[in-house]
Amino acid sequence: MSHTKVPSSASSGAMRSTNTQGWVLFMLSAIALIASIVFFGPKALIPVVGIAALWFFSYKLAWGLYIFVALSPMYFWVLSGQGNANLGFLSLVGAPVVEFWAVFLLLCFLLSSARRLLLGNVLQLQTPYLIPFLFFIASGCASLINVSGHFFLSSLYYIVRFELFMYVAHVFLIVNIISSKEMLVNCLKILACMGIFGAAMGLISLIQGSWVHGGFTRAVPISIFGWQPYGLQHIF
């Protein structure tokens, strides 16, 4: 004879309490959003949506990682505020979309880690090949001795911007988000799909004859209504 497990009154009460808290948080957020739009205009949507997305993806790190993997080959898809004075200091900012997403995903990971610590969980962070990487960074810093004062800051920026950021975003962040073989396989599937997408671009370019020089035809990424995420050639 099968027995159906009946939830206890304590667990049912806890579930109702959680649902009530969720609805209260939703109502307060809705009121705050409406008040922000009334007093500050539609521009208030930008930080509100940003905070909401940060909170959402801090619970859905796997989804954020899948988007990051999909964007990873698209280093020629760049967002830049240059030439738009209305953006203030943001007019000086320009980077590939994948790097903007990497920073966003890192913030989501930090928020998720902080929440886990507050709940009493123990974090076990992975830092693969950290010691060799630190030696690599140290060698780069040592080379700053030979850099003239005029180029010192730009050289230091290069080390932080490209070398250190590459490790944090593409190594540390990924290995600490992937928690199962299924998630890793999903990432590989997404990466393979992006490769097929790039190959399809190359095939279309061959049919169109997009790149012909000296009698030779070459497969190159094509532009889709002005959008060219793979750049001018299949080299990342």
Short mmCIF file of C-alpha atoms in Angstrom, two decimals:
data_model
loop_
_atom_site.label_atom_id
_atom_site.label_comp_id
_atom_site.label_asym_id
_atom_site.label_seq_id
_atom_site.Cartn_x
_atom_site.Cartn_y
_atom_site.Cartn_z
CA MET A 1 0.00 0.00 0.00
CA SER A 2 1.41 3.39 -0.98
CA HIS A 3 1.45 6.14 1.54
CA THR A 4 1.16 9.82 0.67
CA LYS A 5 3.35 12.09 2.70
CA VAL A 6 1.27 14.85 4.24
CA PRO A 7 3.18 18.06 4.88
CA SER A 8 3.32 19.06 8.50
CA SER A 9 1.65 22.20 9.76
CA ALA A 10 5.07 23.70 10.52
CA SER A 11 6.33 23.25 6.95
CA SER A 12 3.03 24.54 5.54
CA GLY A 13 3.27 27.59 7.76
CA ALA A 14 6.84 28.23 6.65
CA MET A 15 5.77 27.95 3.01
CA ARG A 16 2.92 30.41 3.52
CA SER A 17 5.30 32.77 5.30
CA THR A 18 7.77 32.61 2.40
CA ASN A 19 5.02 33.27 -0.14
CA THR A 20 3.76 36.21 1.91
CA GLN A 21 7.26 37.68 2.11
CA GLY A 22 7.62 37.27 -1.66
CA TRP A 23 4.37 39.10 -2.33
CA VAL A 24 5.27 41.88 0.11
CA LEU A 25 8.66 42.31 -1.57
CA PHE A 26 6.99 42.36 -4.98
CA MET A 27 4.46 45.01 -3.91
CA LEU A 28 7.14 47.19 -2.32
CA SER A 29 9.28 46.91 -5.44
CA ALA A 30 6.32 47.83 -7.66
CA ILE A 31 5.50 50.86 -5.49
CA ALA A 32 9.16 51.95 -5.52
CA LEU A 33 9.29 51.60 -9.32
CA ILE A 34 6.11 53.63 -9.85
CA ALA A 35 7.29 56.32 -7.43
CA SER A 36 10.68 56.52 -9.16
CA ILE A 37 9.07 56.97 -12.58
CA VAL A 38 6.67 59.65 -11.23
CA PHE A 39 9.39 61.70 -9.51
CA PHE A 40 12.41 61.08 -11.76
CA GLY A 41 10.95 60.15 -15.14
CA PRO A 42 11.52 57.12 -17.38
CA LYS A 43 15.30 57.27 -16.80
CA ALA A 44 14.66 55.83 -13.35
CA LEU A 45 13.89 52.53 -15.07
CA ILE A 46 17.55 52.01 -15.91
CA PRO A 47 18.92 51.56 -12.36
CA VAL A 48 15.75 49.79 -11.21
CA VAL A 49 15.92 47.25 -14.04
CA GLY A 50 19.66 46.89 -13.46
CA ILE A 51 19.21 46.11 -9.77
CA ALA A 52 16.34 43.72 -10.52
CA ALA A 53 18.47 41.89 -13.12
CA LEU A 54 21.39 41.74 -10.68
CA TRP A 55 19.16 40.21 -8.02
CA PHE A 56 17.54 37.77 -10.45
CA PHE A 57 20.78 36.44 -11.95
CA SER A 58 22.35 36.14 -8.50
CA TYR A 59 19.85 33.29 -8.07
CA LYS A 60 20.31 32.07 -11.67
CA LEU A 61 24.08 32.05 -12.07
CA ALA A 62 23.89 29.13 -14.52
CA TRP A 63 21.72 31.19 -16.88
CA GLY A 64 24.15 34.09 -16.65
CA LEU A 65 27.03 31.71 -17.40
CA TYR A 66 25.28 30.35 -20.50
CA ILE A 67 24.84 33.89 -21.82
CA PHE A 68 28.51 34.59 -21.07
CA VAL A 69 29.59 31.49 -23.00
CA ALA A 70 27.38 32.48 -25.95
CA LEU A 71 28.91 35.96 -26.02
CA SER A 72 32.50 34.78 -25.56
CA PRO A 73 33.38 34.50 -29.29
CA MET A 74 31.81 37.91 -30.04
CA TYR A 75 34.68 40.16 -29.04
CA PHE A 76 34.01 42.47 -31.97
CA TRP A 77 30.52 43.32 -30.70
CA VAL A 78 31.41 46.50 -28.86
CA LEU A 79 29.34 48.96 -26.84
CA SER A 80 30.78 52.44 -26.69
CA GLY A 81 29.50 55.76 -25.42
CA GLN A 82 32.03 57.79 -27.39
CA GLY A 83 30.53 60.78 -29.15
CA ASN A 84 27.46 60.95 -26.92
CA ALA A 85 27.91 63.84 -24.51
CA ASN A 86 24.56 63.12 -22.85
CA LEU A 87 26.06 60.05 -21.17
CA GLY A 88 28.49 62.03 -19.04
CA PHE A 89 31.47 59.97 -17.89
CA LEU A 90 29.97 56.93 -19.63
CA SER A 91 30.93 58.56 -22.93
CA LEU A 92 34.50 57.50 -22.10
CA VAL A 93 33.51 53.85 -21.64
CA GLY A 94 33.83 51.33 -24.43
CA ALA A 95 34.29 47.55 -24.34
CA PRO A 96 32.99 44.33 -25.92
CA VAL A 97 29.54 43.25 -24.78
CA VAL A 98 31.01 40.04 -23.38
CA GLU A 99 33.18 42.04 -20.98
CA PHE A 100 30.25 44.13 -19.78
CA TRP A 101 28.39 40.88 -19.15
CA ALA A 102 31.43 39.40 -17.38
CA VAL A 103 31.49 42.32 -14.94
CA PHE A 104 27.74 42.00 -14.40
CA LEU A 105 28.04 38.24 -13.82
CA LEU A 106 30.90 38.80 -11.38
CA LEU A 107 28.69 41.18 -9.37
CA CYS A 108 25.92 38.56 -9.41
CA PHE A 109 28.38 35.94 -8.16
CA LEU A 110 29.58 38.23 -5.36
CA LEU A 111 25.97 38.94 -4.33
CA SER A 112 25.16 35.23 -4.36
CA SER A 113 28.29 34.44 -2.31
CA ALA A 114 27.47 37.16 0.23
CA ARG A 115 23.94 35.79 0.61
CA ARG A 116 25.28 32.28 1.17
CA LEU A 117 27.68 33.55 3.84
CA LEU A 118 24.86 35.36 5.62
CA LEU A 119 22.91 32.09 5.64
CA GLY A 120 25.82 30.37 7.37
CA ASN A 121 27.13 28.42 4.37
CA VAL A 122 30.84 27.82 3.81
CA LEU A 123 32.29 29.03 0.51
CA GLN A 124 34.80 26.82 -1.27
CA LEU A 125 36.31 28.98 -3.99
CA GLN A 126 38.47 27.44 -6.68
CA THR A 127 41.54 29.32 -7.96
CA PRO A 128 43.10 27.04 -10.60
CA TYR A 129 46.71 27.76 -11.59
CA LEU A 130 46.73 30.86 -9.42
CA ILE A 131 50.42 30.61 -8.44
CA PRO A 132 51.71 30.35 -12.05
CA PHE A 133 49.37 33.17 -13.02
CA LEU A 134 50.71 35.38 -10.22
CA PHE A 135 54.23 34.75 -11.50
CA PHE A 136 53.01 35.81 -14.93
CA ILE A 137 51.52 39.00 -13.49
CA ALA A 138 54.72 39.63 -11.51
CA SER A 139 56.79 39.37 -14.69
CA GLY A 140 54.50 41.90 -16.34
CA CYS A 141 54.82 44.26 -13.37
CA ALA A 142 58.61 43.83 -13.43
CA SER A 143 58.64 44.94 -17.05
CA LEU A 144 57.15 48.28 -15.95
CA ILE A 145 60.65 49.23 -14.79
CA ASN A 146 61.64 49.69 -18.44
CA VAL A 147 58.58 51.79 -19.25
CA SER A 148 58.94 55.56 -19.34
CA GLY A 149 56.85 57.60 -16.92
CA HIS A 150 54.62 58.83 -19.71
CA PHE A 151 53.45 55.29 -20.52
CA PHE A 152 53.54 53.83 -17.01
CA LEU A 153 49.83 54.19 -16.22
CA SER A 154 48.74 52.92 -19.64
CA SER A 155 51.02 49.88 -19.25
CA LEU A 156 49.67 49.17 -15.76
CA TYR A 157 46.16 49.55 -17.13
CA TYR A 158 46.97 46.95 -19.78
CA ILE A 159 48.04 44.42 -17.12
CA VAL A 160 44.89 44.96 -15.05
CA ARG A 161 42.49 45.40 -17.95
CA PHE A 162 43.52 42.40 -20.03
CA GLU A 163 45.65 39.95 -18.05
CA LEU A 164 44.08 40.15 -14.57
CA PHE A 165 40.55 40.61 -15.90
CA MET A 166 40.98 37.63 -18.22
CA TYR A 167 41.81 35.34 -15.31
CA VAL A 168 39.00 36.61 -13.07
CA ALA A 169 36.32 36.52 -15.78
CA HIS A 170 37.30 33.54 -17.92
CA VAL A 171 38.86 31.24 -15.31
CA PHE A 172 37.94 32.06 -11.71
CA LEU A 173 34.32 33.01 -12.40
CA ILE A 174 33.57 30.06 -14.67
CA VAL A 175 35.06 27.30 -12.51
CA ASN A 176 33.26 28.62 -9.43
CA ILE A 177 29.87 28.80 -11.14
CA ILE A 178 29.99 25.41 -12.84
CA SER A 179 28.77 22.98 -10.20
CA SER A 180 27.86 19.89 -12.23
CA LYS A 181 28.80 17.89 -15.28
CA GLU A 182 25.46 18.79 -16.86
CA MET A 183 26.24 22.49 -16.61
CA LEU A 184 29.66 21.96 -18.20
CA VAL A 185 28.13 19.95 -21.05
CA ASN A 186 25.54 22.69 -21.61
CA CYS A 187 28.34 25.27 -21.85
CA LEU A 188 30.16 23.14 -24.42
CA LYS A 189 26.95 22.71 -26.43
CA ILE A 190 26.37 26.47 -26.46
CA LEU A 191 29.96 27.11 -27.50
CA ALA A 192 29.62 24.54 -30.30
CA CYS A 193 26.41 26.26 -31.49
CA MET A 194 28.22 29.59 -31.63
CA GLY A 195 30.95 27.92 -33.66
CA ILE A 196 28.34 26.56 -36.08
CA PHE A 197 26.86 30.06 -36.30
CA GLY A 198 30.28 31.45 -37.25
CA ALA A 199 30.83 28.65 -39.76
CA ALA A 200 27.45 29.38 -41.35
CA MET A 201 28.52 32.99 -41.73
CA GLY A 202 31.67 31.83 -43.49
CA LEU A 203 29.70 29.56 -45.82
CA ILE A 204 27.35 32.39 -46.78
CA SER A 205 30.34 34.65 -47.44
CA LEU A 206 31.79 32.04 -49.82
CA ILE A 207 28.51 31.86 -51.72
CA GLN A 208 28.31 35.65 -51.89
CA GLY A 209 31.99 36.07 -52.76
CA SER A 210 32.40 38.56 -49.92
CA TRP A 211 36.21 38.30 -49.91
CA VAL A 212 38.04 37.77 -53.19
CA HIS A 213 41.65 38.85 -53.64
CA GLY A 214 44.11 37.82 -56.30
CA GLY A 215 41.75 35.16 -57.56
CA PHE A 216 41.43 33.58 -54.12
CA THR A 217 38.12 33.38 -52.25
CA ARG A 218 38.13 33.34 -48.47
CA ALA A 219 35.47 32.56 -45.87
CA VAL A 220 34.89 35.57 -43.61
CA PRO A 221 32.17 36.63 -41.14
CA ILE A 222 29.36 38.56 -42.74
CA SER A 223 27.47 41.57 -41.46
CA ILE A 224 23.86 41.08 -40.37
CA PHE A 225 22.14 44.45 -40.76
CA GLY A 226 25.33 46.17 -39.65
CA TRP A 227 25.93 43.74 -36.77
CA GLN A 228 29.29 41.99 -37.14
CA PRO A 229 30.09 40.26 -33.82
CA TYR A 230 32.92 38.14 -35.25
CA GLY A 231 34.72 41.07 -36.82
CA LEU A 232 36.25 40.97 -40.28
CA GLN A 233 37.70 37.46 -40.08
CA HIS A 234 37.39 34.26 -38.06
CA ILE A 235 40.18 35.18 -35.67
CA PHE A 236 39.25 36.10 -32.11
#
